[in-house]
mmCIF file of C-alpha atoms in Angstrom:
data_model
loop_
_atom_site.group_PDB
_atom_site.id
_atom_site.type_symbol
_atom_site.label_atom_id
_atom_site.label_comp_id
_atom_site.label_asym_id
_atom_site.label_seq_id
_atom_site.Cartn_x
_atom_site.Cartn_y
_atom_site.Cartn_z
ATOM 1 C CA MET A 1 -4.786 30.608 2.439
ATOM 2 C CA LYS A 2 -6.684 29.730 -0.742
ATOM 3 C CA ASP A 3 -3.585 30.586 -2.800
ATOM 4 C CA PHE A 4 -1.502 28.417 -0.480
ATOM 5 C CA PHE A 5 -3.646 25.368 -1.289
ATOM 6 C CA LYS A 6 -3.416 26.173 -4.991
ATOM 7 C CA GLY A 7 0.366 26.108 -4.596
ATOM 8 C CA ILE A 8 0.155 22.657 -3.001
ATOM 9 C CA GLN A 9 -1.957 21.426 -5.917
ATOM 10 C CA ALA A 10 0.512 22.897 -8.419
ATOM 11 C CA VAL A 11 3.316 20.793 -6.920
ATOM 12 C CA LEU A 12 1.310 17.575 -6.640
ATOM 13 C CA GLN A 13 -0.757 17.599 -9.826
ATOM 14 C CA ASN A 14 2.105 16.470 -12.060
ATOM 15 C CA GLY A 15 3.488 13.891 -9.654
ATOM 16 C CA GLY A 16 5.916 16.397 -8.166
ATOM 17 C CA ARG A 17 7.691 16.406 -4.836
ATOM 18 C CA GLY A 18 8.272 19.396 -2.599
ATOM 19 C CA LEU A 19 8.496 20.835 0.893
ATOM 20 C CA VAL A 20 6.249 23.077 3.001
ATOM 21 C CA LEU A 21 7.873 25.177 5.724
ATOM 22 C CA SER A 22 5.462 26.483 8.391
ATOM 23 C CA SER A 23 6.585 28.806 11.178
ATOM 24 C CA LEU A 24 5.957 27.538 14.707
ATOM 25 C CA ASP A 25 5.862 31.081 16.045
ATOM 26 C CA GLU A 26 2.572 31.579 17.912
ATOM 27 C CA GLU A 27 2.082 35.050 16.460
ATOM 28 C CA ARG A 28 3.207 34.775 12.835
ATOM 29 C CA GLY A 29 1.911 32.540 10.063
ATOM 30 C CA ASP A 30 4.959 32.384 7.798
ATOM 31 C CA LYS A 31 4.666 29.624 5.195
ATOM 32 C CA VAL A 32 6.736 28.667 2.154
ATOM 33 C CA ILE A 33 6.188 26.012 -0.526
ATOM 34 C CA LEU A 34 9.295 24.744 -2.323
ATOM 35 C CA SER A 35 9.655 22.391 -5.266
ATOM 36 C CA GLY A 36 13.239 21.591 -6.169
ATOM 37 C CA LYS A 37 14.981 24.980 -6.043
ATOM 38 C CA GLU A 38 11.814 26.860 -6.981
ATOM 39 C CA ILE A 39 9.773 28.918 -4.520
ATOM 40 C CA VAL A 40 6.216 27.996 -5.504
ATOM 41 C CA TRP A 41 4.474 30.179 -2.919
ATOM 42 C CA ARG A 42 5.189 32.199 0.220
ATOM 43 C CA ASN A 43 3.221 34.778 2.180
ATOM 44 C CA GLU A 44 4.094 38.403 1.483
ATOM 45 C CA ASP A 45 5.736 39.266 4.814
ATOM 46 C CA CYS A 46 7.558 35.951 5.263
ATOM 47 C CA ARG A 47 10.748 36.430 7.283
ATOM 48 C CA LEU A 48 12.733 33.852 5.329
ATOM 49 C CA LYS A 49 15.103 35.481 2.858
ATOM 50 C CA LYS A 50 16.243 33.989 -0.429
ATOM 51 C CA GLU A 51 19.625 33.072 1.090
ATOM 52 C CA ASP A 52 17.829 31.214 3.921
ATOM 53 C CA LEU A 53 15.983 29.108 1.363
ATOM 54 C CA GLU A 54 19.261 28.230 -0.359
ATOM 55 C CA ASN A 55 20.421 26.379 2.763
ATOM 56 C CA PRO A 56 21.661 22.927 1.578
ATOM 57 C CA GLU A 57 19.865 21.285 4.523
ATOM 58 C CA ILE A 58 16.546 22.066 2.816
ATOM 59 C CA ARG A 59 17.399 19.643 -0.002
ATOM 60 C CA ASN A 60 17.965 16.916 2.615
ATOM 61 C CA TRP A 61 14.614 17.634 4.281
ATOM 62 C CA MET A 62 12.907 17.406 0.893
ATOM 63 C CA ARG A 63 14.341 13.930 0.314
ATOM 64 C CA CYS A 64 13.182 12.610 3.705
ATOM 65 C CA GLU A 65 10.079 10.448 3.939
ATOM 66 C CA GLN A 66 8.709 12.022 7.109
ATOM 67 C CA SER A 67 7.916 15.555 8.186
ATOM 68 C CA ARG A 68 9.859 17.017 11.104
ATOM 69 C CA VAL A 69 10.537 20.105 13.221
ATOM 70 C CA VAL A 70 13.665 21.955 12.046
ATOM 71 C CA ASP A 71 15.640 25.108 12.855
ATOM 72 C CA LEU A 72 16.114 27.624 10.068
ATOM 73 C CA ALA A 73 17.275 31.252 10.315
ATOM 74 C CA GLY A 74 17.147 31.005 14.108
ATOM 75 C CA MET A 75 13.468 29.959 14.162
ATOM 76 C CA ARG A 76 11.482 26.735 14.601
ATOM 77 C CA TRP A 77 9.679 25.431 11.514
ATOM 78 C CA LEU A 78 7.630 22.376 10.615
ATOM 79 C CA ALA A 79 9.163 20.938 7.432
ATOM 80 C CA GLU A 80 6.485 18.861 5.670
ATOM 81 C CA VAL A 81 7.374 16.553 2.814
ATOM 82 C CA LEU A 82 5.066 16.951 -0.190
ATOM 83 C CA LYS A 83 4.556 14.023 -2.526
ATOM 84 C CA PRO A 84 1.640 12.701 -4.572
ATOM 85 C CA GLU A 85 -1.048 10.738 -2.797
ATOM 86 C CA SER A 86 -0.691 7.009 -3.316
ATOM 87 C CA ARG A 87 -3.011 5.467 -5.943
ATOM 88 C CA LEU A 88 -4.350 1.925 -5.856
ATOM 89 C CA ILE A 89 -4.861 0.316 -9.266
ATOM 90 C CA ILE A 90 -6.840 -2.939 -9.317
ATOM 91 C CA CYS A 91 -6.509 -5.058 -12.448
ATOM 92 C CA GLY A 92 -9.772 -6.974 -12.690
ATOM 93 C CA ALA A 93 -13.268 -6.543 -11.286
ATOM 94 C CA GLY A 94 -14.219 -10.009 -10.081
ATOM 95 C CA HIS A 95 -15.494 -10.919 -6.615
ATOM 96 C CA VAL A 96 -12.163 -10.548 -4.785
ATOM 97 C CA ALA A 97 -11.271 -7.361 -6.651
ATOM 98 C CA LEU A 98 -14.629 -5.775 -5.730
ATOM 99 C CA ALA A 99 -14.144 -6.800 -2.085
ATOM 100 C CA CYS A 100 -10.754 -5.061 -2.128
ATOM 101 C CA LEU A 101 -12.334 -2.025 -3.781
ATOM 102 C CA ARG A 102 -15.012 -1.700 -1.082
ATOM 103 C CA MET A 103 -12.464 -1.852 1.719
ATOM 104 C CA ALA A 104 -10.024 0.458 -0.041
ATOM 105 C CA LYS A 105 -12.713 3.136 -0.319
ATOM 106 C CA LEU A 106 -13.610 2.633 3.348
ATOM 107 C CA LEU A 107 -9.933 3.381 4.079
ATOM 108 C CA GLY A 108 -10.046 6.553 1.978
ATOM 109 C CA MET A 109 -7.856 5.300 -0.864
ATOM 110 C CA ASP A 110 -7.900 6.633 -4.416
ATOM 111 C CA VAL A 111 -8.819 3.599 -6.541
ATOM 112 C CA THR A 112 -8.674 2.959 -10.285
ATOM 113 C CA VAL A 113 -10.091 -0.300 -11.659
ATOM 114 C CA LEU A 114 -9.000 -1.783 -14.999
ATOM 115 C CA GLU A 115 -11.416 -4.277 -16.572
ATOM 116 C CA ASP A 116 -11.961 -5.398 -20.173
ATOM 117 C CA ARG A 117 -15.606 -6.535 -19.736
ATOM 118 C CA GLU A 118 -18.258 -3.832 -19.802
ATOM 119 C CA GLU A 119 -20.647 -5.496 -17.357
ATOM 120 C CA TYR A 120 -17.889 -5.967 -14.771
ATOM 121 C CA ALA A 121 -16.555 -2.448 -15.349
ATOM 122 C CA LYS A 122 -20.064 -1.190 -14.597
ATOM 123 C CA GLN A 123 -20.075 -3.103 -11.302
ATOM 124 C CA ALA A 124 -16.774 -1.450 -10.341
ATOM 125 C CA GLU A 125 -18.313 1.976 -11.018
ATOM 126 C CA GLU A 126 -21.335 1.134 -8.877
ATOM 127 C CA THR A 127 -19.109 -0.164 -6.083
ATOM 128 C CA GLY A 128 -17.377 3.213 -5.814
ATOM 129 C CA ALA A 129 -14.177 3.204 -7.880
ATOM 130 C CA ASP A 130 -12.832 6.716 -8.463
ATOM 131 C CA ARG A 131 -12.261 5.821 -12.090
ATOM 132 C CA VAL A 132 -12.797 2.748 -14.254
ATOM 133 C CA VAL A 133 -10.939 2.003 -17.489
ATOM 134 C CA CYS A 134 -12.704 -0.532 -19.718
ATOM 135 C CA LYS A 135 -10.028 -1.641 -22.190
ATOM 136 C CA PRO A 136 -7.733 -4.631 -22.750
ATOM 137 C CA PHE A 137 -5.371 -4.805 -19.777
ATOM 138 C CA ARG A 138 -2.146 -4.189 -21.692
ATOM 139 C CA GLU A 139 -3.567 -1.095 -23.337
ATOM 140 C CA ALA A 140 -5.064 0.256 -20.113
ATOM 141 C CA ILE A 141 -1.795 -0.092 -18.162
ATOM 142 C CA ARG A 142 0.273 1.463 -20.935
ATOM 143 C CA GLU A 143 -1.968 4.522 -20.898
ATOM 144 C CA LEU A 144 -1.573 5.109 -17.146
ATOM 145 C CA GLU A 145 0.747 7.963 -16.210
ATOM 146 C CA ASN A 146 4.265 6.929 -15.213
ATOM 147 C CA THR A 147 4.527 7.787 -11.510
ATOM 148 C CA ASP A 148 6.124 5.821 -8.695
ATOM 149 C CA ASN A 149 3.214 6.345 -6.272
ATOM 150 C CA CYS A 150 1.081 3.559 -7.789
ATOM 151 C CA LYS A 151 0.190 0.332 -6.010
ATOM 152 C CA TYR A 152 -1.093 -2.480 -8.246
ATOM 153 C CA LEU A 153 -3.305 -5.435 -7.354
ATOM 154 C CA VAL A 154 -3.386 -8.027 -10.154
ATOM 155 C CA MET A 155 -6.642 -9.983 -9.916
ATOM 156 C CA THR A 156 -7.813 -10.817 -13.432
ATOM 157 C CA ARG A 157 -9.794 -13.925 -14.403
ATOM 158 C CA ALA A 158 -6.986 -15.744 -16.265
ATOM 159 C CA HIS A 159 -3.287 -16.508 -15.793
ATOM 160 C CA LYS A 160 -2.462 -15.137 -19.253
ATOM 161 C CA MET A 161 -4.125 -11.827 -18.384
ATOM 162 C CA ASP A 162 -2.230 -11.684 -15.092
ATOM 163 C CA GLN A 163 0.968 -12.236 -17.063
ATOM 164 C CA ASP A 164 0.065 -9.449 -19.486
ATOM 165 C CA CYS A 165 -0.567 -7.115 -16.552
ATOM 166 C CA LEU A 166 2.698 -7.945 -14.802
ATOM 167 C CA GLU A 167 4.725 -7.493 -17.976
ATOM 168 C CA GLU A 168 3.319 -3.999 -18.518
ATOM 169 C CA ILE A 169 3.537 -3.015 -14.839
ATOM 170 C CA PHE A 170 7.168 -4.120 -14.549
ATOM 171 C CA ARG A 171 8.034 -1.797 -17.421
ATOM 172 C CA LYS A 172 6.694 1.208 -15.453
ATOM 173 C CA PRO A 173 7.482 2.885 -12.106
ATOM 174 C CA TYR A 174 5.510 1.471 -9.152
ATOM 175 C CA SER A 175 5.634 1.333 -5.359
ATOM 176 C CA TYR A 176 3.927 -2.034 -4.826
ATOM 177 C CA VAL A 177 2.616 -4.987 -6.833
ATOM 178 C CA GLY A 178 0.490 -7.760 -5.342
ATOM 179 C CA MET A 179 -1.028 -10.703 -7.202
ATOM 180 C CA LEU A 180 -3.391 -13.552 -6.396
ATOM 181 C CA GLY A 181 -1.820 -16.913 -7.153
ATOM 182 C CA SER A 182 -0.215 -20.136 -6.020
ATOM 183 C CA PRO A 183 3.568 -20.732 -5.916
ATOM 184 C CA LYS A 184 3.191 -22.906 -9.045
ATOM 185 C CA LYS A 185 1.483 -20.075 -10.930
ATOM 186 C CA ILE A 186 4.095 -17.535 -9.803
ATOM 187 C CA ALA A 187 6.957 -19.799 -10.918
ATOM 188 C CA ALA A 188 5.387 -20.234 -14.372
ATOM 189 C CA LEU A 189 4.789 -16.504 -14.820
ATOM 190 C CA ARG A 190 8.316 -15.729 -13.655
ATOM 191 C CA SER A 191 9.805 -18.074 -16.243
ATOM 192 C CA ASN A 192 7.636 -16.667 -19.040
ATOM 193 C CA LEU A 193 8.334 -13.027 -18.190
ATOM 194 C CA VAL A 194 12.084 -13.473 -17.795
ATOM 195 C CA GLN A 195 12.085 -14.977 -21.280
ATOM 196 C CA ALA A 196 10.176 -11.863 -22.425
ATOM 197 C CA GLY A 197 12.979 -9.656 -21.114
ATOM 198 C CA ILE A 198 11.688 -8.720 -17.663
ATOM 199 C CA GLU A 199 14.428 -8.502 -15.015
ATOM 200 C CA GLU A 200 14.169 -11.114 -12.265
ATOM 201 C CA SER A 201 14.641 -8.408 -9.608
ATOM 202 C CA HIS A 202 10.990 -7.399 -10.079
ATOM 203 C CA PHE A 203 9.876 -10.766 -8.730
ATOM 204 C CA GLU A 204 11.787 -10.168 -5.498
ATOM 205 C CA LYS A 205 9.444 -7.212 -4.883
ATOM 206 C CA LEU A 206 6.263 -8.990 -5.998
ATOM 207 C CA HIS A 207 3.816 -9.748 -3.165
ATOM 208 C CA SER A 208 2.291 -13.056 -4.149
ATOM 209 C CA PRO A 209 0.278 -14.715 -2.813
ATOM 210 C CA VAL A 210 -0.920 -11.244 -1.935
ATOM 211 C CA GLY A 211 -2.215 -10.422 1.550
ATOM 212 C CA LEU A 212 -1.351 -11.373 5.116
ATOM 213 C CA ASP A 213 -1.724 -15.031 6.012
ATOM 214 C CA ILE A 214 -4.922 -15.079 8.080
ATOM 215 C CA GLY A 215 -6.377 -18.244 6.574
ATOM 216 C CA ALA A 216 -8.713 -16.233 4.347
ATOM 217 C CA LYS A 217 -11.117 -18.234 2.158
ATOM 218 C CA THR A 218 -14.033 -16.048 1.004
ATOM 219 C CA PRO A 219 -13.662 -13.000 -1.265
ATOM 220 C CA ALA A 220 -14.406 -10.697 1.696
ATOM 221 C CA GLU A 221 -11.819 -12.437 3.895
ATOM 222 C CA ILE A 222 -9.216 -12.267 1.129
ATOM 223 C CA GLY A 223 -10.043 -8.558 0.735
ATOM 224 C CA VAL A 224 -9.375 -8.063 4.459
ATOM 225 C CA SER A 225 -6.003 -9.830 4.208
ATOM 226 C CA VAL A 226 -4.962 -7.772 1.153
ATOM 227 C CA MET A 227 -5.937 -4.458 2.738
ATOM 228 C CA ALA A 228 -4.222 -5.499 5.970
ATOM 229 C CA GLU A 229 -0.984 -5.961 4.041
ATOM 230 C CA LEU A 230 -1.307 -2.513 2.461
ATOM 231 C CA ILE A 231 -2.017 -0.967 5.871
ATOM 232 C CA GLN A 232 0.992 -2.773 7.329
ATOM 233 C CA LEU A 233 3.196 -1.385 4.570
ATOM 234 C CA GLN A 234 1.813 2.123 5.019
ATOM 235 C CA ASN A 235 2.304 2.112 8.789
ATOM 236 C CA SER A 236 5.685 0.382 8.844
ATOM 237 C CA GLY A 237 7.568 3.653 8.385
ATOM 238 C CA LYS A 238 8.601 2.683 4.855
ATOM 239 C CA GLU A 239 5.922 4.852 3.321
ATOM 240 C CA GLU A 240 4.557 8.220 4.401
ATOM 241 C CA MET A 241 1.044 9.301 3.458
ATOM 242 C CA CYS A 242 0.503 12.619 1.724
ATOM 243 C CA SER A 243 -0.444 15.220 4.369
ATOM 244 C CA TYR A 244 -2.648 17.097 1.904
ATOM 245 C CA SER A 245 -5.084 14.461 0.675
ATOM 246 C CA ARG A 246 -6.961 14.711 -2.602
ATOM 247 C CA GLU A 247 -10.216 14.876 -0.620
ATOM 248 C CA MET A 248 -8.939 17.742 1.537
ATOM 249 C CA LEU A 249 -7.631 19.780 -1.397
ATOM 250 C CA GLY A 250 -10.839 19.294 -3.378
ATOM 251 C CA ARG A 251 -13.162 20.033 -0.464
ATOM 252 C CA GLN A 252 -11.190 23.090 0.630
ATOM 253 C CA ALA A 253 -11.282 24.600 -2.841
ATOM 254 C CA LEU A 254 -15.089 24.332 -2.977
ATOM 255 C CA HIS A 255 -16.087 24.999 0.635
ATOM 256 C CA PRO A 256 -17.499 28.529 0.988
ATOM 257 C CA ALA A 257 -17.022 28.760 4.756
ATOM 258 C CA ALA A 258 -13.873 29.382 6.760
ATOM 259 C CA GLY A 259 -12.249 26.388 8.442
ATOM 260 C CA ILE A 260 -9.368 25.594 10.748
ATOM 261 C CA LEU A 261 -6.457 23.493 9.486
ATOM 262 C CA CYS A 262 -5.069 21.396 12.360
ATOM 263 C CA THR A 263 -1.541 20.062 11.785
ATOM 264 C CA LEU A 264 0.163 17.604 14.121
ATOM 265 C CA VAL A 265 3.629 18.997 14.904
ATOM 266 C CA ASP A 266 4.666 16.505 17.598
ATOM 267 C CA ASN A 267 2.631 13.434 18.543
ATOM 268 C CA GLY A 268 4.046 13.377 22.074
ATOM 269 C CA GLY A 269 4.555 9.640 21.832
ATOM 270 C CA GLY A 270 0.844 8.915 22.173
ATOM 271 C CA SER A 271 -0.863 9.630 18.850
ATOM 272 C CA PRO A 272 -0.513 6.926 16.173
ATOM 273 C CA ARG A 273 -0.152 9.611 13.476
ATOM 274 C CA ASN A 274 3.121 11.183 12.324
ATOM 275 C CA PRO A 275 4.099 14.879 12.327
ATOM 276 C CA GLY A 276 2.496 16.696 9.407
ATOM 277 C CA THR A 277 -0.782 14.750 9.649
ATOM 278 C CA LYS A 278 -3.759 17.040 9.088
ATOM 279 C CA MET A 279 -7.406 17.547 9.941
ATOM 280 C CA LEU A 280 -9.543 20.315 8.415
ATOM 281 C CA VAL A 281 -12.346 21.429 10.754
ATOM 282 C CA TYR A 282 -15.410 23.408 9.607
ATOM 283 C CA SER A 283 -17.578 22.598 12.637
ATOM 284 C CA SER A 284 -17.693 20.040 15.430
ATOM 285 C CA ASP A 285 -19.400 17.554 13.096
ATOM 286 C CA ASP A 286 -17.975 18.645 9.709
ATOM 287 C CA ARG A 287 -14.314 17.808 9.245
ATOM 288 C CA ILE A 288 -11.890 15.998 6.969
ATOM 289 C CA GLY A 289 -9.030 13.789 8.124
ATOM 290 C CA THR A 290 -7.783 12.834 11.574
ATOM 291 C CA ILE A 291 -4.728 13.559 13.706
ATOM 292 C CA GLY A 292 -5.085 10.308 15.618
ATOM 293 C CA GLY A 293 -8.354 10.475 17.530
ATOM 294 C CA GLY A 294 -8.632 10.419 21.297
ATOM 295 C CA VAL A 295 -8.365 13.358 23.686
ATOM 296 C CA LEU A 296 -5.766 15.180 21.565
ATOM 297 C CA GLU A 297 -8.020 15.286 18.510
ATOM 298 C CA GLY A 298 -11.058 16.173 20.608
ATOM 299 C CA THR A 299 -9.182 19.102 22.127
ATOM 300 C CA ALA A 300 -8.034 20.291 18.693
ATOM 301 C CA ILE A 301 -11.634 20.199 17.397
ATOM 302 C CA ARG A 302 -12.933 22.205 20.364
ATOM 303 C CA GLU A 303 -10.141 24.772 20.003
ATOM 304 C CA ALA A 304 -10.809 25.028 16.264
ATOM 305 C CA VAL A 305 -14.519 25.673 16.788
ATOM 306 C CA GLN A 306 -13.721 28.357 19.375
ATOM 307 C CA MET A 307 -11.228 29.981 17.001
ATOM 308 C CA MET A 308 -13.899 30.257 14.301
ATOM 309 C CA GLU A 309 -16.373 31.767 16.778
ATOM 310 C CA LYS A 310 -13.817 34.348 17.959
ATOM 311 C CA GLY A 311 -12.357 35.065 14.514
ATOM 312 C CA GLU A 312 -8.873 33.943 15.591
ATOM 313 C CA LYS A 313 -6.410 33.132 12.831
ATOM 314 C CA ARG A 314 -3.659 31.088 14.443
ATOM 315 C CA LYS A 315 -2.916 29.106 17.572
ATOM 316 C CA ILE A 316 -0.546 26.409 18.810
ATOM 317 C CA ILE A 317 -1.854 24.011 21.457
ATOM 318 C CA HIS A 318 0.236 21.766 23.708
ATOM 319 C CA SER A 319 -0.707 18.835 25.885
ATOM 320 C CA GLY A 320 1.389 20.111 28.795
ATOM 321 C CA VAL A 321 4.606 18.925 30.372
ATOM 322 C CA ASP A 322 3.174 15.710 31.749
ATOM 323 C CA GLY A 323 -0.209 15.682 30.052
ATOM 324 C CA ASN A 324 -2.118 15.649 33.338
ATOM 325 C CA ASP A 325 -3.177 19.294 33.283
ATOM 326 C CA SER A 326 -4.982 18.855 29.962
ATOM 327 C CA GLY A 327 -6.184 15.298 30.333
ATOM 328 C CA MET A 328 -3.767 14.118 27.620
ATOM 329 C CA ALA A 329 -1.469 11.912 29.676
ATOM 330 C CA CYS A 330 -1.125 9.526 26.720
ATOM 331 C CA CYS A 331 0.265 12.317 24.484
ATOM 332 C CA ARG A 332 2.939 13.919 26.636
ATOM 333 C CA ASN A 333 4.302 17.105 25.006
ATOM 334 C CA ALA A 334 2.049 16.790 21.970
ATOM 335 C CA GLU A 335 1.867 19.936 19.832
ATOM 336 C CA VAL A 336 -0.743 20.937 17.228
ATOM 337 C CA LEU A 337 -0.717 23.965 14.913
ATOM 338 C CA LEU A 338 -4.148 25.495 14.167
ATOM 339 C CA GLU A 339 -4.530 27.917 11.240
ATOM 340 C CA ARG A 340 -7.581 29.647 9.794
ATOM 341 C CA VAL A 341 -8.393 28.809 6.162
ATOM 342 C CA GLU A 342 -10.625 31.184 4.185
#
């Protein structure tokens, strides 16, 4: 499946969107990667014919935000939406910004920090940012690639710099913009930017004051409130995470050993994760990702380890009709696809 993962990367690396179809037949491992009308990758003996992949329903599945089980050519398939992993871009590297950075990395986010002062840029590097751009804010934002999977946090040290950031951000695609500030500050920036030609509709989408209202006062508390808002957005159903994370794709490409890719097909109403969520297992204590924790995930890990010991390539596990026979009463009818990666 190394070539399969390369196909995933080929779709995602340029901000693309696509669809992965995985057979839910216990015996066969048919998989197809689509991007637009192009077949990016499929296994050699895949049963889907070209005319099957021209089904207009496939275009609808590709536009959906969530993965789902579908019927195609008389067979059950998991249709997984492919889209770039969300990126968090923090403008500024002061105390609050660094608190947000620490928590964002704890949550597994990909974080870029923009800062025009070298000493503060250095602190962002040491705190764990994936990348740091030390340039004037306008210049740094202009040079960012234009993709709509970017979330921005505007946290510079001056109102004028915040205004510069907003003006450049609002001229680009984005999925979220949050800014520190009082209602008085927001009103002033709104007036200035509208005069500069920015459409007022952008301010209807601006989250400011940023963060959930938890009475936060310290930088760490404000960081918690900001991250809580991003988590709320992510888990509200309005935004689906990328099933194939940057960490998983990078680790899989470099890992010399075989692993088992565990994909949640149906959460059975108990797991907090959505269909398509993945966990890559190399051993009982070496894995990437989560399919929701609890008994369901524990069972998947044990099955994956056994598959590696026996040399098995593919398996589908179920929680049972009522969950009682497998100890997974909280995940009735849950279904997980396990596939060997080597």
